[in-house]
PDB file of C-alpha atoms in Angstrom:
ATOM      1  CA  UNK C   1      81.793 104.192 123.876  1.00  0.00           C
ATOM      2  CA  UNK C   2      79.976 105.442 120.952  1.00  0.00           C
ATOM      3  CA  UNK C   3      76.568 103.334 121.541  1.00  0.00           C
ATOM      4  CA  UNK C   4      76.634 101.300 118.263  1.00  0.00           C
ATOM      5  CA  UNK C   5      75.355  97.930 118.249  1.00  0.00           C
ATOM      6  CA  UNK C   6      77.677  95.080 116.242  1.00  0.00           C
ATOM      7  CA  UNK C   7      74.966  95.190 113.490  1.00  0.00           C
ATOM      8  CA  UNK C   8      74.706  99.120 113.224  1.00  0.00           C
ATOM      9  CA  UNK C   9      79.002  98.370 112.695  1.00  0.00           C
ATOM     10  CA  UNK C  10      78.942  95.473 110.036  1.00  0.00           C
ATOM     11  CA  UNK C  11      75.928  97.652 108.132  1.00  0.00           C
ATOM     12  CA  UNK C  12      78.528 100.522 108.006  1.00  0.00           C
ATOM     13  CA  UNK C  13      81.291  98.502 107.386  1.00  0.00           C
ATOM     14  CA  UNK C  14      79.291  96.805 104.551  1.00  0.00           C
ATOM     15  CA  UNK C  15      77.771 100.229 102.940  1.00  0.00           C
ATOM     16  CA  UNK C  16      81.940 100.588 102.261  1.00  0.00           C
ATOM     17  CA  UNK C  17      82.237  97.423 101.044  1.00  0.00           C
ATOM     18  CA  UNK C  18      79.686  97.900  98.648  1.00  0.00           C
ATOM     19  CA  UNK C  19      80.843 101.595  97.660  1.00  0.00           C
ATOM     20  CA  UNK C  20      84.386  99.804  97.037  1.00  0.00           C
ATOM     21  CA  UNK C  21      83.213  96.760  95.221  1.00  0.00           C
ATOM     22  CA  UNK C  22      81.278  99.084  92.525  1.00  0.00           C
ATOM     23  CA  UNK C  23      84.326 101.066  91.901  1.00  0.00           C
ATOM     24  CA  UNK C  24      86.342  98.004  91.353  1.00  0.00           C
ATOM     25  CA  UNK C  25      83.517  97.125  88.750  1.00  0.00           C
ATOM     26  CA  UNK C  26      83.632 100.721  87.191  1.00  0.00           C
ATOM     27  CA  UNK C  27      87.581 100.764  86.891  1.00  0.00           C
ATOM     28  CA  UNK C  28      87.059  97.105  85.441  1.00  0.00           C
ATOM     29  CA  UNK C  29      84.708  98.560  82.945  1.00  0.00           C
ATOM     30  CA  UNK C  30      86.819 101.544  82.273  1.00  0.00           C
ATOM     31  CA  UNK C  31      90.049  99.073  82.019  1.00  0.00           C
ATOM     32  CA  UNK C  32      88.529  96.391  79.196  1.00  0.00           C
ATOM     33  CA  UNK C  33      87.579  99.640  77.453  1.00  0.00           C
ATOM     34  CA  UNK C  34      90.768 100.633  77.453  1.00  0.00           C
ATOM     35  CA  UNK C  35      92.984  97.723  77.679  1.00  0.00           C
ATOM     36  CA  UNK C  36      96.189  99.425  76.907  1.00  0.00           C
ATOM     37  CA  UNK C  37      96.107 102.607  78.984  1.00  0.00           C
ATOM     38  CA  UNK C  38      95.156 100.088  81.679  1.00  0.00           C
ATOM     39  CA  UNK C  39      98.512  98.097  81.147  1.00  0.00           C
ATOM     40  CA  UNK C  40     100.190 100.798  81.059  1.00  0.00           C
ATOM     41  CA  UNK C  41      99.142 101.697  84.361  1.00  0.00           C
ATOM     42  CA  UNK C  42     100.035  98.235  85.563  1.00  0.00           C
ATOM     43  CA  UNK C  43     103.188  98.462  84.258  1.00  0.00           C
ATOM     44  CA  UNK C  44     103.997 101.543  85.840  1.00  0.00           C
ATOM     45  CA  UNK C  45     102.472 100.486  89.259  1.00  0.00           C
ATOM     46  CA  UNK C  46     104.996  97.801  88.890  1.00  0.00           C
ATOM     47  CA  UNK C  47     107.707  99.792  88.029  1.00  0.00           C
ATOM     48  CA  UNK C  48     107.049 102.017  91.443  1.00  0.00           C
ATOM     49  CA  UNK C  49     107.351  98.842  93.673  1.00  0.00           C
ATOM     50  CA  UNK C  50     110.520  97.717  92.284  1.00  0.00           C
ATOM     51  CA  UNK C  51     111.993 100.985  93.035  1.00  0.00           C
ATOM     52  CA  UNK C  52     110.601 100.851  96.212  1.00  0.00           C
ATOM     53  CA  UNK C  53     111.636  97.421  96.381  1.00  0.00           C
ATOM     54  CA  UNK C  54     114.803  98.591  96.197  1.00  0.00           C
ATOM     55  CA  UNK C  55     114.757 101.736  98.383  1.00  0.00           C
ATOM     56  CA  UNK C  56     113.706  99.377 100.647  1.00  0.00           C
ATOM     57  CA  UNK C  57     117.144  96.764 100.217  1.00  0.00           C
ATOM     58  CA  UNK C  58     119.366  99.484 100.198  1.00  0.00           C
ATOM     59  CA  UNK C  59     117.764 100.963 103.633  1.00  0.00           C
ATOM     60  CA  UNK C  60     117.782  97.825 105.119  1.00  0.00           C
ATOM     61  CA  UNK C  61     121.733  97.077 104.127  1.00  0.00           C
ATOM     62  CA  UNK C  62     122.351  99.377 107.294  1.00  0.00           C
ATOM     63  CA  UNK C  63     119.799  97.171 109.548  1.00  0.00           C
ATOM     64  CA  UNK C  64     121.591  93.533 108.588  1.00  0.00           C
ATOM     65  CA  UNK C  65     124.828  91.269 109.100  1.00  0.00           C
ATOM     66  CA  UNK C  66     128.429  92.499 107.272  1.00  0.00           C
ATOM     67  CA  UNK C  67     127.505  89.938 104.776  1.00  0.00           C
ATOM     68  CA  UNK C  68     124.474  90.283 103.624  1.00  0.00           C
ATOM     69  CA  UNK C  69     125.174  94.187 103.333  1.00  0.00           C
ATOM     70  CA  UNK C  70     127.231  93.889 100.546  1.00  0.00           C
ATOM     71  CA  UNK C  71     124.691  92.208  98.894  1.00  0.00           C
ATOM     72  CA  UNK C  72     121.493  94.582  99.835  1.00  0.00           C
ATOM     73  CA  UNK C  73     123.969  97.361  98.906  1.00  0.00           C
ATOM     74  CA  UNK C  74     124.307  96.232  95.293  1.00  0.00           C
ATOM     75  CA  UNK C  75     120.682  94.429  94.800  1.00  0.00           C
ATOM     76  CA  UNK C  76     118.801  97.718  96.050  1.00  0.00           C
ATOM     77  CA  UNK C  77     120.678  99.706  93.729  1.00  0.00           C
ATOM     78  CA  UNK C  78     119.682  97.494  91.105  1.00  0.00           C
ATOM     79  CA  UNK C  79     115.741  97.514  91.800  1.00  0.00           C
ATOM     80  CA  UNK C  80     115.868 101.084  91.803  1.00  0.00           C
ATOM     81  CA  UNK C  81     117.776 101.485  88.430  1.00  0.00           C
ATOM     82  CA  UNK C  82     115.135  98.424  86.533  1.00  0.00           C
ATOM     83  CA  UNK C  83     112.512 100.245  88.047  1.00  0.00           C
ATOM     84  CA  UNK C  84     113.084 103.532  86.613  1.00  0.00           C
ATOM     85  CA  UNK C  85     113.908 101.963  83.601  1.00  0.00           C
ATOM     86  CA  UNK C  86     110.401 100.757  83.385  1.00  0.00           C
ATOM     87  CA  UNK C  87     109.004 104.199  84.317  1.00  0.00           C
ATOM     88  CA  UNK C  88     110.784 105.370  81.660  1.00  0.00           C
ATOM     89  CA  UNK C  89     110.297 102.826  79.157  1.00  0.00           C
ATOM     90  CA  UNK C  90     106.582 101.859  80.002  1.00  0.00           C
ATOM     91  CA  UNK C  91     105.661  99.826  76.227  1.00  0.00           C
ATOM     92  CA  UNK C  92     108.980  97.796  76.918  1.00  0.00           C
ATOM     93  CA  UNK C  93     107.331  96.942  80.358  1.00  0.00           C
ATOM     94  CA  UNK C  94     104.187  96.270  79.211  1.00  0.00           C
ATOM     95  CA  UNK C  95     105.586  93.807  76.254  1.00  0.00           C
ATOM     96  CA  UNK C  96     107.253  92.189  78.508  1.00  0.00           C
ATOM     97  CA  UNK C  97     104.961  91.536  81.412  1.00  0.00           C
ATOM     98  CA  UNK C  98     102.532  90.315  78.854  1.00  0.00           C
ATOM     99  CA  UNK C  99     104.867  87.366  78.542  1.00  0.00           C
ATOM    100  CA  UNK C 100     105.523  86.972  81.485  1.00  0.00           C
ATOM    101  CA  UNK C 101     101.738  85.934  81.810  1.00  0.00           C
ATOM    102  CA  UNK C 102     101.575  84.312  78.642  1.00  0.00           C
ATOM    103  CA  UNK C 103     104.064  81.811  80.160  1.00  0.00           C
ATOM    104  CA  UNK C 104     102.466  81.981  83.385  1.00  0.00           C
ATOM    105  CA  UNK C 105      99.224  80.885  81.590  1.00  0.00           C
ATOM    106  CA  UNK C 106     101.080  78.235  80.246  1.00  0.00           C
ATOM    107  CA  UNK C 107     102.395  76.374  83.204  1.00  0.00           C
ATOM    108  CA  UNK C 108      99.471  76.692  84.496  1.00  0.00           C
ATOM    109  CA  UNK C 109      97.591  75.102  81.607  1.00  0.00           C
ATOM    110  CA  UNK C 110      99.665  72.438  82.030  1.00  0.00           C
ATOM    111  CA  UNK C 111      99.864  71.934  85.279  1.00  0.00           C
ATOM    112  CA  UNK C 112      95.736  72.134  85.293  1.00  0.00           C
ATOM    113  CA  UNK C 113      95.997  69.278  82.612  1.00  0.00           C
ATOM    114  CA  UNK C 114      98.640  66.812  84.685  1.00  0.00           C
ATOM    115  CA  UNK C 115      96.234  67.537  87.573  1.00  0.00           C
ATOM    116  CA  UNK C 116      93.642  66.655  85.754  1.00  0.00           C
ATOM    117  CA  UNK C 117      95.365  63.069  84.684  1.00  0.00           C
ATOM    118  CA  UNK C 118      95.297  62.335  88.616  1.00  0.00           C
ATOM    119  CA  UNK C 119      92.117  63.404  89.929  1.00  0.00           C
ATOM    120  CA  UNK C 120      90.532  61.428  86.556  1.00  0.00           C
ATOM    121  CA  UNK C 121      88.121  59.419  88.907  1.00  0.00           C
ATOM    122  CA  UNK C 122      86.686  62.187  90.856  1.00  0.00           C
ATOM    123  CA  UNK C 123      83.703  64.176  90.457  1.00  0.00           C
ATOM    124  CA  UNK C 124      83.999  67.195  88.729  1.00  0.00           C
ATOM    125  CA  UNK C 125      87.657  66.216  87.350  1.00  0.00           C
ATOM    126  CA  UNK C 126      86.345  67.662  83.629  1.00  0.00           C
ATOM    127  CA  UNK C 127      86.201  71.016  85.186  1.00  0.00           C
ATOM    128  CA  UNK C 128      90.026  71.062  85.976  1.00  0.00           C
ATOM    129  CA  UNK C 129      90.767  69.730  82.211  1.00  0.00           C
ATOM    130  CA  UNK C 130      88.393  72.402  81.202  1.00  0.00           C
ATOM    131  CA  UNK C 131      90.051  75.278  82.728  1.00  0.00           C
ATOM    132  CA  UNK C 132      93.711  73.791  81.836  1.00  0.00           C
ATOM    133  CA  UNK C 133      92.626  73.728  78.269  1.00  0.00           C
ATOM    134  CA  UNK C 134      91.290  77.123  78.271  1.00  0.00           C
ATOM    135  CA  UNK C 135      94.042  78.431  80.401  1.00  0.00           C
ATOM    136  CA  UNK C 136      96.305  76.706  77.727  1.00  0.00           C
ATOM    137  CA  UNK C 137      94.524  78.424  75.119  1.00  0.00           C
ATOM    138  CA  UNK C 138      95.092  81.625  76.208  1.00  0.00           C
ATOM    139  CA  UNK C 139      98.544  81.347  76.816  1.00  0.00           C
ATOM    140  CA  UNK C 140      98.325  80.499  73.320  1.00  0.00           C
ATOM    141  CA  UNK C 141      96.828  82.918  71.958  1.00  0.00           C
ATOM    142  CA  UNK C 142      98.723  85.837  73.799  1.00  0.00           C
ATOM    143  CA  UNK C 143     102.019  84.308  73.111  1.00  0.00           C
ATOM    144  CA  UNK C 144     101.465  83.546  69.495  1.00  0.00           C
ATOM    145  CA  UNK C 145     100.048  87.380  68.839  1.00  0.00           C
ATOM    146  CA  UNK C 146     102.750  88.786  70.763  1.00  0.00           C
ATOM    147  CA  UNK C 147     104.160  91.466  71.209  1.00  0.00           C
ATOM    148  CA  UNK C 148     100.704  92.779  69.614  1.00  0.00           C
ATOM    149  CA  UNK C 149      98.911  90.793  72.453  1.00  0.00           C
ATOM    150  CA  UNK C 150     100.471  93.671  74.693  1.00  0.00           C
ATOM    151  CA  UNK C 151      97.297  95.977  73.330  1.00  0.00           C
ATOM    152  CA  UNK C 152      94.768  94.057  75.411  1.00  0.00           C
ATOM    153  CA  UNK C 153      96.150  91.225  77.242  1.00  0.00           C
ATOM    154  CA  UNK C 154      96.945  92.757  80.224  1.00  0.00           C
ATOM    155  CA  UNK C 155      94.686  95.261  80.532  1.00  0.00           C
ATOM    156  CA  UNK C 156      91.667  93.177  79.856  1.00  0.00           C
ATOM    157  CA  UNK C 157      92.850  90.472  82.440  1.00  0.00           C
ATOM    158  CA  UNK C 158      92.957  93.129  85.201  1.00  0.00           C
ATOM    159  CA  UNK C 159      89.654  94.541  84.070  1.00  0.00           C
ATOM    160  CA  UNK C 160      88.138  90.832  83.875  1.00  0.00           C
ATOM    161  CA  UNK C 161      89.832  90.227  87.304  1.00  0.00           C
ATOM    162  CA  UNK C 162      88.442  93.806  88.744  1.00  0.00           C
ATOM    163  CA  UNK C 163      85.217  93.038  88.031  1.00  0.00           C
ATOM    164  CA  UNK C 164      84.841  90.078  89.273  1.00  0.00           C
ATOM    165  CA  UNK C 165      86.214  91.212  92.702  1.00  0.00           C
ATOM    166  CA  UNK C 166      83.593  93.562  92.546  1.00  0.00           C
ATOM    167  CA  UNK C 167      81.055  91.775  91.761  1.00  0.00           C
ATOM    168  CA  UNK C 168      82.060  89.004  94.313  1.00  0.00           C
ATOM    169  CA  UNK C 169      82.539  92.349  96.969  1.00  0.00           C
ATOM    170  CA  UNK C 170      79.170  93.451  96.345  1.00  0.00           C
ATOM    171  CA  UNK C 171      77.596  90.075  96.755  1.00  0.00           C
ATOM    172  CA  UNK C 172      79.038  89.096  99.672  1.00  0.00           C
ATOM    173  CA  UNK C 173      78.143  92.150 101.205  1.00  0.00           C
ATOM    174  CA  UNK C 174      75.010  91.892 100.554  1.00  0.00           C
ATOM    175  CA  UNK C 175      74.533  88.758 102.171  1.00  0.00           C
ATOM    176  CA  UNK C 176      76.853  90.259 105.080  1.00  0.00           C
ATOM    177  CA  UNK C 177      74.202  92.972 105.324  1.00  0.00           C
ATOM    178  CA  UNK C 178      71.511  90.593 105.348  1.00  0.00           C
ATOM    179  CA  UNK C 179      73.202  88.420 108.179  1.00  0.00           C
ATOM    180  CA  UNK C 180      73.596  91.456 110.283  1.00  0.00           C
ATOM    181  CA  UNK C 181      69.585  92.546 109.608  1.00  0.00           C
ATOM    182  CA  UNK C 182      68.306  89.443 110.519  1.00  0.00           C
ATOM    183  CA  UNK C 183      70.475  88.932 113.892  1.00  0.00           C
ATOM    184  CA  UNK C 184      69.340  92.461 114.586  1.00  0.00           C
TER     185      UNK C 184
END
């Protein structure tokens, strides 16, 4: 037993979380000022888990029923072959995962909005129309600058989204560190 009281853990275990949470910020940073390397990179981190997603089909077409290895056997091939299609065509993946999430933004604009039409009466209901109008918005605006949206959409998204992890890692560390001060 190495001696180390549950707060000496959570403060090391926090220190981490910190020291992860401000790298998440600095890659956010580093991805909104460069939105489309930052796609890019999406797009090709995509493009490896297909393929893997495929290695892993075709792998497990030995592990499964007659039947379904028929099917593994020809879907695993066909992971592998999109995803190095990607890798090799990373703008055509980027172009098109940028509308993917300009229509994602849009169901979900209008989903926020029909959610909205129920919830009317309660508190706070504005907030959801708010964020189905904005949400609708964006879709919007991605879809109708498409495929010139490609430049920043994505890239700026996961920045936006890094960030905030980040941030929220940071903060809730903090606290977490706090917690574990005060009980000590």
């Amino acid at each position: 037993m190495t001696g180390r009281t549950p707060a000496d853990v959570t403060l090391r275990v926090s220190t981490w979380s910190i020291v992860w949470g401000i790298t998440l910020i600095v890659f956010g940073i580093l991805a909104i000022a460069s939105p489309f390397l930052a796609a890019v990179a999406v797009s090709v981190l995509i493009a490896w888990l297909v393929i893997l997603a495929g290695v892993v089909h075709f792998i497990l077409a030995f592990h499964v029923q007659r039947t379904g290895r028929i099917w593994k056997l020809l879907v695993g091939p066909a992971y592998v072959l999109f995803g190095t299609y990607l890798l090799l065509h990373p703008l055509l993946g980027v172009a098109s995962l940028t509308l993917v999430v300009a229509l994602l933004f849009l169901v979900e604009g209008i989903l926020d909005i029909v959610l909205f039409f129920h919830m009317r009466s309660e508190r706070g209901s504005a907030w959801v129309l708010l964020d189905g109008i904005a949400t609708l918005g964006l879709a919007l605006l991605i879809y109708l600058q498409w495929p010139s949206s490609s430049v920043w959409a994505i890239g700026t998204l996961v920045g936006m989204s890094m960030i905030v992890s980040g941030i929220t890692r940071v903060l809730l560390s903090l606290a977490t560190r706090r917690l574990a001060t005060a009980a000590a």
